[in-house]
Every structure is written in structure tokens, then in C-alpha cells.
Amino acid sequence: MSSSIVKYASRDTNNNHEDDNERIDLVDGSDLTTPNLSLPAQTFLQAAISLKDKVVQVTWGRQYTNYASTDPTVYTGLLGTAFTCLRAYEATGSLQDLRLCSEIVDSCASIARSSTRHVTFLCGKGGVYALGAVAANYCGDQQKRDLYLDCFLEVSQERALPVGPEEGGFGMSYDLLYGRAGFLWAALFINKHLGAETVPNDLLMPVVEAVLAGGRAGASDNTACPLMYRWHGTRYWGAAHGLAGILHALLHFPTLSTDDIEDVKGTLRYMMSNRFLHSGNYPVSEGNPRDMLVQWSHGATGIGITLCKASEVLPNDREFRNVAIEAGEVVWKSGLVKKVGLADGAAGNAYAFLSLYRLTGESIYIDRAKAFACCLFHDQRNPTTSSPFNGADHAYSLFQGQAGVACLWFDLLGPENSKFPGYEV
């Protein structure tokens, strides 16, 4: 990507989420919508297929046979490659991609069975079993579908999932990456693809109630905010570890009581009222004064997508729609970030515009998503700037690398059906 298009952050980044990407210099909208950045849909399709093939080659090729054993997750590991293949199948109908997705999931499952760690979609065995059931269902393999569903239902028996704080239930976190919200998302993914009540509500609602109870207990010393959660002692606001991700999962359950909905709405309003006045962006965590991050993990992108969901679920509360649009403006005016992936990069930020397009139907958001996508495309083609991002281990992963870019390009072929991988159901 040429310097005439965008200036990247001058500081190198590290693995600390709070320091992953400084906000870059503002980029005038005209710099991102010039004719040389306008690409036809066929170009995005070809680029997406080519990049997906590269992701598969790097992560699933024979020379990388140890990749799954090091990281079988959706977030940064081999299961993210399987998810990308599923997205390719949904976009193109390629049975080869569907079979490849299923084959990769099977490999990840052999590792997941011996893992006692997380039960979430993005970072745990919940994702392996959920994606395995969906892929098997698409393949018409009823036996394997039922096998993976049985494995997921076994995960749902994890005793800590439905335990409220009054019973000492703070042992399992509540966040999307590692906690109960991430388990709920995996169940929502299954029910979307395989039918409502595939994972029954009588299994899920006790977990939902535990999440709400934990949020109320966590907010007991802050009367202005109904729900609050800690991850490793910090009250995060973003999608990965904080309020945005947890509230986003809760908003998918229409059976919430009136009091529950009011607490979700009150928490969103608290966040809206405490955004930075000069930028409209959001703090990384409660009381954090630094206004730097606009990504999915922390900042306006993830919170804006959650506000889009709130506007969809609560259409009579116009404020959520208005502030979701404002969050999109923050993402646009902040320009491109140095990384490329979904968690902290330009691909993830582009999904804020796709969410707003589905919410509003306004074509300006398609144009903005395409502008980010075109910059990523030209960066791929420029041998002087293209490089493995975030180190060899994660360079082609879904959330920190190139697989996320491929998913964005596939989603641009049908933006009305686009979904942020692992976040929007």
C-alpha cells in the first residue's frame, strides 16, 4: 500500500492487546475511494480464492503437519483455516472447499478431545464441535453430524457454565474468547445452521442467566452501569474480553425478561455516555484514559457492531442506531491500521461498515468496506510492502492474519449476507 494512500502507525506493535495498534494519522475519505482502488466483484472473488488457497497451503500443507498440534483454534490456529474454507463454500458452492473444511475439523477434533481448557467457539473445543457439526450437515453426513453434536452437548455439561456468582461461579470467565459468552456463541452458530433448538434452550438459558447474574455482581459497586465483568482483573469494554462481546451474545436470546433487557440496554447506554468526547471512540477498559484503539478487540469497531445488533433487536430505541452510525464514522475517520486481520486489523474494521450496510441499506457503507478491502488487495500485490504479518505463527490465521482478509473478500460478494466471522451469527 503506497504512502500516498495511507500512513501507518510509526510504532511497531507487540502482543499486548492494549498496545496492538495505535491510531494512525487521519485519512481523508477521497484517498480511499480514488478510481485506482475500485475493483470489480470478479477481482475480489479471484483474490479471495487465491488467498484462501495460500492459507490452506501454509497451514495444512504437508510441511506444516505440526500446525494443528500447536494451535487447533479458530482464533489463530488451524480451525480458522477450516472456517475460511466453509466461508469459501458458502460463497462459491465449491464442494472441494467443503470437504477440506470437514477434513481439517476432524484433525482438530483429535486434539480437542484431550484438551480440558476452553469451551468457546473462538478458542476452545466448542468451536471444533460446532464447526464439525455444521460442516458434516452440509456434507450430508448424518452420522458425523450427530457425533459432533453429541460432543458439543457433552461440553454443555461443564458444571461451571450455569453457576451464578451467588454459588461461587466466578471460576469461569464470561468473555467471548475464553468464557461463557463464547460457549453461547458456539451454540448460536449451531442453531443458526442446523435449526432452532438443536442445542435446546433449557441448556442455554441457565448459562445466560449465570452471565447476567455475574454481570450484576460485577457492577455492584457502580450504580450507573447494570452489568460489568472482569477479565484478569480488568473491566474491559471491547468485543474480545469485555462488555461488547458479552452483550452481543446476550442480544441473540429473545426470551430475556424485561429486567434483563433493561440491564443490557442500560449497560450500552452507560458505554455510549462515556465514550471519548473529542473522537467518539470508546475506552479499552473502565476508566482507561487512552484513546488509541478502534479495532474489533478494543474500540469502536467491535462496540459499533454490537450497537448494530442492539438496533436490530430493539428498533424502537433509535439511540442505538444513531450511535452505531457514529461508531462507523470513528472507524472511517481513523483510517487504516497497520495489521490486516479481524481482531486488530483493517479486515476486521471493514466489517463495521458491512454491519451498518445491513442495518441501514445505505450504499456508502459498501463503498467504505470496499475501500478498505481494495487497500488490502493492493497491499497483497505490492512486493515491496507485502509480508507475513504478526510473525510466522499467525501470519495466515483467521483473526490475526490473512485468512480474515480472504473472508472479507468473500463477504463482499454478497454484503447483504455478510457476517463478522465468530462474532455475528
Coordinates of C-alpha atoms in Angstrom, one line a residue:
M1 CA 0.0 0.0 0.0
S2 CA 1.6 3.2 -1.0
S3 CA 2.3 6.0 1.4
S4 CA 0.1 8.3 -0.7
I5 CA -2.9 6.3 0.2
V6 CA -2.3 5.9 4.0
K7 CA 0.2 6.5 6.7
Y8 CA 0.7 3.5 9.0
A9 CA 1.3 3.9 12.7
S10 CA 5.0 4.6 13.2
R11 CA 5.5 2.4 16.2
D12 CA 6.0 -1.3 15.9
T13 CA 3.3 -3.4 17.7
N14 CA 3.6 -6.3 20.1
N15 CA 1.3 -8.9 21.5
N16 CA -0.3 -6.8 24.2
H17 CA -3.8 -6.2 23.1
E18 CA -3.9 -2.7 24.5
D19 CA -0.8 -1.8 22.5
D20 CA -1.5 -3.7 19.3
N21 CA -2.3 -0.8 17.1
E22 CA -2.0 2.9 17.7
R23 CA -4.4 5.0 15.8
I24 CA -2.8 6.2 12.6
D25 CA -3.0 9.7 11.1
L26 CA -6.4 10.6 9.7
V27 CA -7.0 9.6 6.2
D28 CA -9.3 11.8 4.0
G29 CA -12.1 9.7 2.5
S30 CA -11.1 10.7 -1.0
D31 CA -7.7 9.0 -0.5
L32 CA -9.6 5.6 0.0
T33 CA -12.1 6.0 -2.9
T34 CA -9.9 7.0 -5.8
P35 CA -10.6 5.2 -9.1
N36 CA -7.4 3.1 -8.9
L37 CA -8.9 1.5 -5.7
S38 CA -12.2 0.5 -7.4
L39 CA -12.3 -3.2 -8.2
P40 CA -15.0 -5.4 -9.8
A41 CA -16.6 -8.3 -7.9
Q42 CA -14.8 -10.8 -10.0
T43 CA -11.5 -9.5 -8.9
F44 CA -12.4 -9.9 -5.2
L45 CA -13.6 -13.4 -5.9
Q46 CA -10.4 -14.4 -7.6
A47 CA -8.3 -12.8 -4.9
A48 CA -10.3 -14.4 -2.2
I49 CA -9.9 -17.9 -3.7
S50 CA -6.2 -17.4 -4.3
L51 CA -5.6 -16.2 -0.8
K52 CA -7.7 -19.0 0.7
D53 CA -5.6 -21.5 -1.2
K54 CA -2.4 -19.8 0.1
V55 CA -3.8 -20.0 3.7
V56 CA -4.5 -23.7 3.2
Q57 CA -1.1 -24.4 1.7
V58 CA 0.7 -22.7 4.6
T59 CA -1.4 -24.1 7.5
W60 CA -2.5 -27.5 6.1
G61 CA 0.3 -28.5 3.7
R62 CA 2.5 -31.5 4.5
Q63 CA 5.4 -29.3 5.5
Y64 CA 3.2 -27.8 8.2
T65 CA 2.0 -31.1 9.8
N66 CA 2.6 -29.8 13.4
Y67 CA 0.4 -26.7 12.9
A68 CA -2.7 -28.3 14.4
S69 CA -0.9 -29.7 17.4
T70 CA 0.4 -26.2 18.2
D71 CA -2.9 -24.4 17.8
P72 CA -6.2 -26.0 16.7
T73 CA -8.3 -22.9 17.4
V74 CA -10.5 -20.7 15.2
Y75 CA -8.8 -17.6 16.5
T76 CA -5.2 -18.1 15.5
G77 CA -5.0 -21.8 14.6
L78 CA -5.9 -24.5 12.1
L79 CA -9.6 -24.4 12.8
G80 CA -9.6 -20.8 11.4
T81 CA -8.5 -22.3 8.1
A82 CA -11.5 -24.7 8.2
F83 CA -13.8 -21.8 8.9
T84 CA -12.3 -19.9 5.9
C85 CA -12.9 -23.0 3.7
L86 CA -16.5 -23.1 4.9
R87 CA -16.9 -19.4 4.0
A88 CA -15.5 -20.2 0.6
Y89 CA -18.0 -23.0 0.1
E90 CA -20.9 -20.7 1.2
A91 CA -19.7 -18.0 -1.4
T92 CA -18.8 -20.3 -4.3
G93 CA -20.5 -23.7 -3.7
S94 CA -17.2 -25.4 -4.0
L95 CA -17.6 -29.0 -2.7
Q96 CA -13.8 -29.3 -2.6
D97 CA -13.7 -26.5 0.0
L98 CA -16.5 -28.1 2.0
R99 CA -14.7 -31.5 2.1
L100 CA -11.4 -29.7 3.0
C101 CA -13.2 -27.9 5.9
S102 CA -14.5 -31.2 7.2
E103 CA -11.1 -32.9 6.9
I104 CA -9.4 -30.1 8.8
V105 CA -12.0 -30.1 11.6
D106 CA -11.5 -33.9 12.0
S107 CA -7.8 -33.2 12.6
C108 CA -8.5 -30.5 15.1
A109 CA -11.1 -32.7 16.9
S110 CA -8.5 -35.3 17.7
I111 CA -6.6 -32.7 19.7
A112 CA -9.7 -31.1 21.2
R113 CA -10.8 -34.4 22.8
S114 CA -7.7 -34.4 25.0
S115 CA -8.0 -30.7 25.9
T116 CA -9.5 -29.6 29.2
R117 CA -9.2 -25.9 28.6
H118 CA -11.7 -23.5 27.0
V119 CA -15.2 -24.4 25.7
T120 CA -15.7 -21.4 23.4
F121 CA -16.1 -21.1 19.7
L122 CA -13.0 -19.0 19.0
C123 CA -10.5 -20.5 21.4
G124 CA -11.9 -23.9 22.5
K125 CA -13.4 -27.2 21.8
G126 CA -16.8 -25.7 21.4
G127 CA -15.7 -24.3 18.1
V128 CA -14.3 -27.6 16.9
Y129 CA -17.6 -29.4 17.6
A130 CA -19.8 -26.6 16.4
L131 CA -18.0 -26.2 13.1
G132 CA -17.7 -30.0 12.7
A133 CA -21.5 -30.5 13.1
V134 CA -22.2 -27.7 10.6
A135 CA -19.7 -29.0 8.0
A136 CA -20.9 -32.6 8.4
N137 CA -24.5 -31.4 7.9
Y138 CA -23.6 -29.6 4.7
C139 CA -21.8 -32.8 3.5
G140 CA -24.9 -34.8 4.2
D141 CA -23.0 -37.0 6.7
Q142 CA -25.7 -37.5 9.4
Q143 CA -23.6 -39.9 11.5
K144 CA -20.7 -37.4 11.8
R145 CA -23.1 -34.5 12.4
D146 CA -24.7 -36.4 15.3
L147 CA -21.3 -37.4 16.6
Y148 CA -20.1 -33.7 16.8
L149 CA -23.4 -32.6 18.2
D150 CA -23.1 -35.2 21.0
C151 CA -19.6 -33.9 21.7
F152 CA -20.9 -30.4 21.9
L153 CA -23.7 -31.4 24.2
E154 CA -21.1 -33.1 26.4
V155 CA -19.3 -29.8 26.6
S156 CA -22.5 -28.1 27.6
Q157 CA -22.5 -30.2 30.7
E158 CA -19.5 -28.3 32.0
R159 CA -20.5 -27.7 35.6
A160 CA -19.2 -24.1 35.8
L161 CA -21.2 -22.8 32.8
P162 CA -24.6 -22.3 34.6
V163 CA -23.2 -21.4 38.1
G164 CA -24.1 -17.9 39.2
P165 CA -22.0 -15.7 41.5
E166 CA -24.1 -16.5 44.5
E167 CA -22.8 -20.1 44.2
G168 CA -19.2 -19.0 43.7
G169 CA -19.4 -19.1 40.0
F170 CA -16.6 -16.7 39.2
G171 CA -14.2 -19.5 38.2
M172 CA -15.1 -19.5 34.5
S173 CA -14.8 -16.1 32.8
Y174 CA -17.7 -14.5 30.9
D175 CA -15.9 -13.2 27.8
L176 CA -16.2 -14.2 24.2
L177 CA -12.7 -15.6 23.7
Y178 CA -12.4 -17.8 26.7
G179 CA -15.7 -17.7 28.7
R180 CA -19.4 -18.3 28.8
A181 CA -20.3 -15.8 26.1
G182 CA -18.0 -17.8 23.7
F183 CA -19.8 -21.0 24.6
L184 CA -23.2 -19.4 23.9
W185 CA -21.9 -18.1 20.6
A186 CA -20.9 -21.7 19.5
A187 CA -24.4 -22.9 20.4
L188 CA -26.0 -20.0 18.4
F189 CA -23.8 -20.9 15.4
I190 CA -25.1 -24.5 15.6
N191 CA -28.7 -23.4 15.9
K192 CA -28.5 -21.0 13.0
H193 CA -27.1 -23.6 10.6
L194 CA -28.9 -26.7 11.9
G195 CA -32.2 -25.3 13.2
A196 CA -33.5 -23.7 16.3
E197 CA -33.4 -25.8 19.5
T198 CA -30.7 -28.1 18.0
V199 CA -29.0 -27.0 21.2
P200 CA -32.1 -26.6 23.3
N201 CA -32.9 -23.5 25.3
D202 CA -33.2 -25.4 28.5
L203 CA -29.4 -26.0 28.3
L204 CA -28.6 -22.4 27.2
M205 CA -30.8 -20.2 29.4
P206 CA -29.2 -21.3 32.7
V207 CA -25.9 -20.1 31.2
V208 CA -27.5 -16.9 30.0
E209 CA -28.9 -16.3 33.5
A210 CA -25.4 -17.0 35.0
V211 CA -23.9 -14.4 32.7
L212 CA -26.4 -11.8 33.7
A213 CA -26.0 -12.6 37.4
G214 CA -22.3 -12.4 37.1
G215 CA -22.6 -9.0 35.4
R216 CA -24.8 -7.7 38.1
A217 CA -22.5 -8.8 40.8
G218 CA -19.5 -7.3 38.9
A219 CA -21.4 -4.0 38.7
S220 CA -22.5 -3.9 42.3
D221 CA -20.1 -1.1 43.1
N222 CA -21.1 1.0 40.1
T223 CA -24.8 2.0 40.3
A224 CA -24.5 3.8 36.9
C225 CA -23.8 0.5 34.9
P226 CA -26.1 -2.5 35.4
L227 CA -23.6 -5.1 34.1
M228 CA -19.8 -5.3 34.4
Y229 CA -17.3 -8.1 34.0
R230 CA -13.6 -8.6 34.8
W231 CA -11.1 -10.5 32.7
H232 CA -7.8 -11.0 34.7
G233 CA -8.9 -8.2 37.0
T234 CA -9.6 -5.6 34.3
R235 CA -13.0 -4.4 33.3
Y236 CA -12.7 -4.5 29.5
W237 CA -15.2 -2.9 27.2
G238 CA -14.3 -4.5 23.8
A239 CA -15.5 -7.5 21.9
A240 CA -12.7 -10.0 22.7
H241 CA -12.7 -9.9 26.5
G242 CA -15.3 -7.3 27.6
L243 CA -18.8 -5.9 27.5
A244 CA -19.3 -5.6 23.8
G245 CA -18.7 -9.3 23.2
I246 CA -20.8 -10.5 26.1
L247 CA -23.7 -8.1 25.3
H248 CA -23.6 -9.1 21.7
A249 CA -24.1 -12.8 22.7
L250 CA -27.0 -11.9 25.1
L251 CA -28.8 -9.9 22.4
H252 CA -29.4 -13.1 20.5
F253 CA -31.7 -14.5 23.1
P254 CA -35.3 -13.2 22.5
T255 CA -36.6 -14.9 25.7
L256 CA -34.7 -12.5 28.0
S257 CA -37.0 -11.0 30.6
T258 CA -37.9 -7.3 30.6
D259 CA -35.5 -6.7 33.5
D260 CA -32.7 -8.5 31.6
I261 CA -33.3 -6.4 28.5
E262 CA -33.3 -3.2 30.6
D263 CA -29.9 -4.1 32.1
V264 CA -28.5 -4.8 28.7
K265 CA -29.8 -1.5 27.4
G266 CA -28.6 0.3 30.5
T267 CA -25.1 -1.1 30.1
L268 CA -25.0 0.0 26.4
R269 CA -26.2 3.5 27.4
Y270 CA -23.5 3.7 30.1
M271 CA -20.9 2.9 27.4
M272 CA -22.3 5.4 25.0
S273 CA -22.4 8.1 27.6
N274 CA -18.7 7.5 28.5
R275 CA -17.2 7.5 25.0
F276 CA -14.4 10.0 24.4
L277 CA -15.9 13.4 23.6
H278 CA -13.3 14.6 21.1
S279 CA -13.3 11.4 19.0
G280 CA -16.5 9.4 19.7
N281 CA -14.3 6.3 20.3
Y282 CA -14.5 4.0 23.3
P283 CA -12.1 3.2 26.2
V284 CA -10.3 -0.1 26.2
S285 CA -11.4 -0.7 29.7
E286 CA -13.3 1.0 32.6
G287 CA -11.5 4.3 33.5
N288 CA -8.8 3.9 30.8
P289 CA -8.0 7.4 29.5
R290 CA -6.1 6.4 26.4
D291 CA -7.9 6.9 23.2
M292 CA -5.9 4.8 20.7
L293 CA -7.7 1.7 19.5
V294 CA -10.5 1.5 17.0
Q295 CA -10.4 -2.3 16.3
W296 CA -12.7 -5.2 17.0
S297 CA -10.8 -6.4 20.1
H298 CA -11.0 -2.9 21.7
G299 CA -12.7 0.2 20.4
A300 CA -15.3 1.5 18.0
T301 CA -15.4 -1.4 15.6
G302 CA -16.5 -4.2 18.0
I303 CA -18.7 -1.9 20.0
G304 CA -20.2 -0.5 16.9
I305 CA -21.1 -3.9 15.6
T306 CA -22.8 -4.7 18.9
L307 CA -24.8 -1.5 18.7
C308 CA -25.9 -2.5 15.2
K309 CA -27.2 -5.8 16.7
A310 CA -28.9 -3.8 19.5
S311 CA -30.6 -1.6 16.9
E312 CA -31.8 -4.7 15.1
V313 CA -33.2 -6.3 18.2
L314 CA -34.5 -3.1 19.7
P315 CA -35.7 -1.0 16.7
N316 CA -37.8 1.3 18.9
D317 CA -34.7 2.5 20.7
R318 CA -33.4 4.8 17.9
E319 CA -30.4 5.9 20.0
F320 CA -28.6 2.6 19.3
R321 CA -28.9 3.1 15.6
N322 CA -27.7 6.6 15.8
V323 CA -24.7 5.8 17.9
A324 CA -23.8 2.7 15.8
I325 CA -23.6 5.1 12.8
E326 CA -21.4 7.4 14.9
A327 CA -19.1 4.5 15.7
G328 CA -18.8 3.7 12.0
E329 CA -17.7 7.3 11.4
V330 CA -15.0 6.9 14.0
V331 CA -13.7 3.8 12.2
W332 CA -13.7 5.6 8.9
K333 CA -12.1 8.8 10.1
S334 CA -9.4 6.8 11.9
G335 CA -8.3 5.3 8.6
L336 CA -6.4 2.0 8.1
V337 CA -4.5 0.3 10.8
K338 CA -1.2 -1.4 10.3
K339 CA -2.4 -5.0 10.8
V340 CA -4.6 -6.9 8.4
G341 CA -6.6 -9.4 10.4
L342 CA -10.0 -9.5 12.0
A343 CA -9.0 -8.9 15.7
D344 CA -6.9 -5.8 15.4
G345 CA -6.6 -5.1 11.6
A346 CA -8.2 -3.5 8.6
A347 CA -10.2 -6.5 7.6
G348 CA -12.0 -6.5 10.9
N349 CA -12.6 -2.8 10.8
A350 CA -14.2 -3.2 7.3
Y351 CA -16.9 -5.4 8.9
A352 CA -18.1 -2.4 10.9
F353 CA -19.2 -0.9 7.5
L354 CA -20.8 -4.2 6.4
S355 CA -22.9 -4.3 9.6
L356 CA -24.0 -0.7 9.0
Y357 CA -25.0 -1.5 5.4
R358 CA -27.2 -4.4 6.6
L359 CA -28.7 -2.1 9.2
T360 CA -29.3 1.0 7.1
G361 CA -29.3 -0.2 3.5
E362 CA -27.1 2.8 2.6
S363 CA -24.6 2.1 -0.2
I364 CA -22.0 4.4 1.3
Y365 CA -21.1 1.7 3.8
I366 CA -20.5 -0.8 0.9
D367 CA -18.2 1.8 -0.6
R368 CA -16.2 2.2 2.6
A369 CA -15.9 -1.6 3.2
K370 CA -14.7 -1.9 -0.4
A371 CA -12.2 1.0 0.1
F372 CA -10.6 -0.9 3.0
A373 CA -10.7 -4.2 1.0
C374 CA -9.1 -2.6 -2.0
C375 CA -6.2 -1.2 0.0
L376 CA -5.7 -4.7 1.4
F377 CA -5.8 -6.1 -2.2
H378 CA -3.2 -3.6 -3.5
D379 CA -1.0 -4.3 -0.5
Q380 CA -1.1 -8.0 -1.3
R381 CA 0.0 -7.2 -4.9
N382 CA 2.8 -4.9 -3.9
P383 CA 6.0 -6.9 -3.4
T384 CA 7.7 -4.1 -1.5
T385 CA 5.1 -4.0 1.2
S386 CA 3.6 -7.5 1.4
S387 CA 5.0 -9.6 4.2
P388 CA 3.9 -12.2 6.7
F389 CA 2.1 -10.2 9.4
N390 CA 2.3 -10.8 13.1
G391 CA 5.1 -13.4 12.8
A392 CA 5.2 -16.8 11.1
D393 CA 2.9 -18.5 13.6
H394 CA -0.1 -16.2 13.0
A395 CA 0.5 -14.7 9.6
Y396 CA -2.2 -16.7 7.9
S397 CA -4.6 -17.1 10.8
L398 CA -8.2 -16.0 10.8
F399 CA -8.1 -13.4 13.5
Q400 CA -4.6 -12.1 13.2
G401 CA -3.6 -12.8 9.7
Q402 CA -4.5 -13.4 6.0
A403 CA -7.5 -15.8 6.4
G404 CA -9.5 -12.9 7.8
V405 CA -8.8 -10.9 4.7
A406 CA -10.0 -13.8 2.5
C407 CA -13.3 -14.0 4.4
L408 CA -13.8 -10.2 4.0
W409 CA -13.3 -10.5 0.2
F410 CA -15.8 -13.5 0.1
D411 CA -18.3 -11.5 2.1
L412 CA -18.1 -8.5 -0.3
L413 CA -19.6 -10.8 -3.0
G414 CA -22.9 -10.8 -1.0
P415 CA -22.7 -8.0 1.6
E416 CA -26.4 -8.3 2.5
N417 CA -25.5 -11.7 3.9
S418 CA -22.1 -10.8 5.4
K419 CA -21.2 -11.8 8.9
F420 CA -18.1 -11.0 11.0
P421 CA -16.6 -14.5 11.5
G422 CA -17.1 -15.8 15.0
Y423 CA -19.0 -12.6 16.1
E424 CA -22.1 -12.1 14.0
V425 CA -24.4 -15.1 13.7

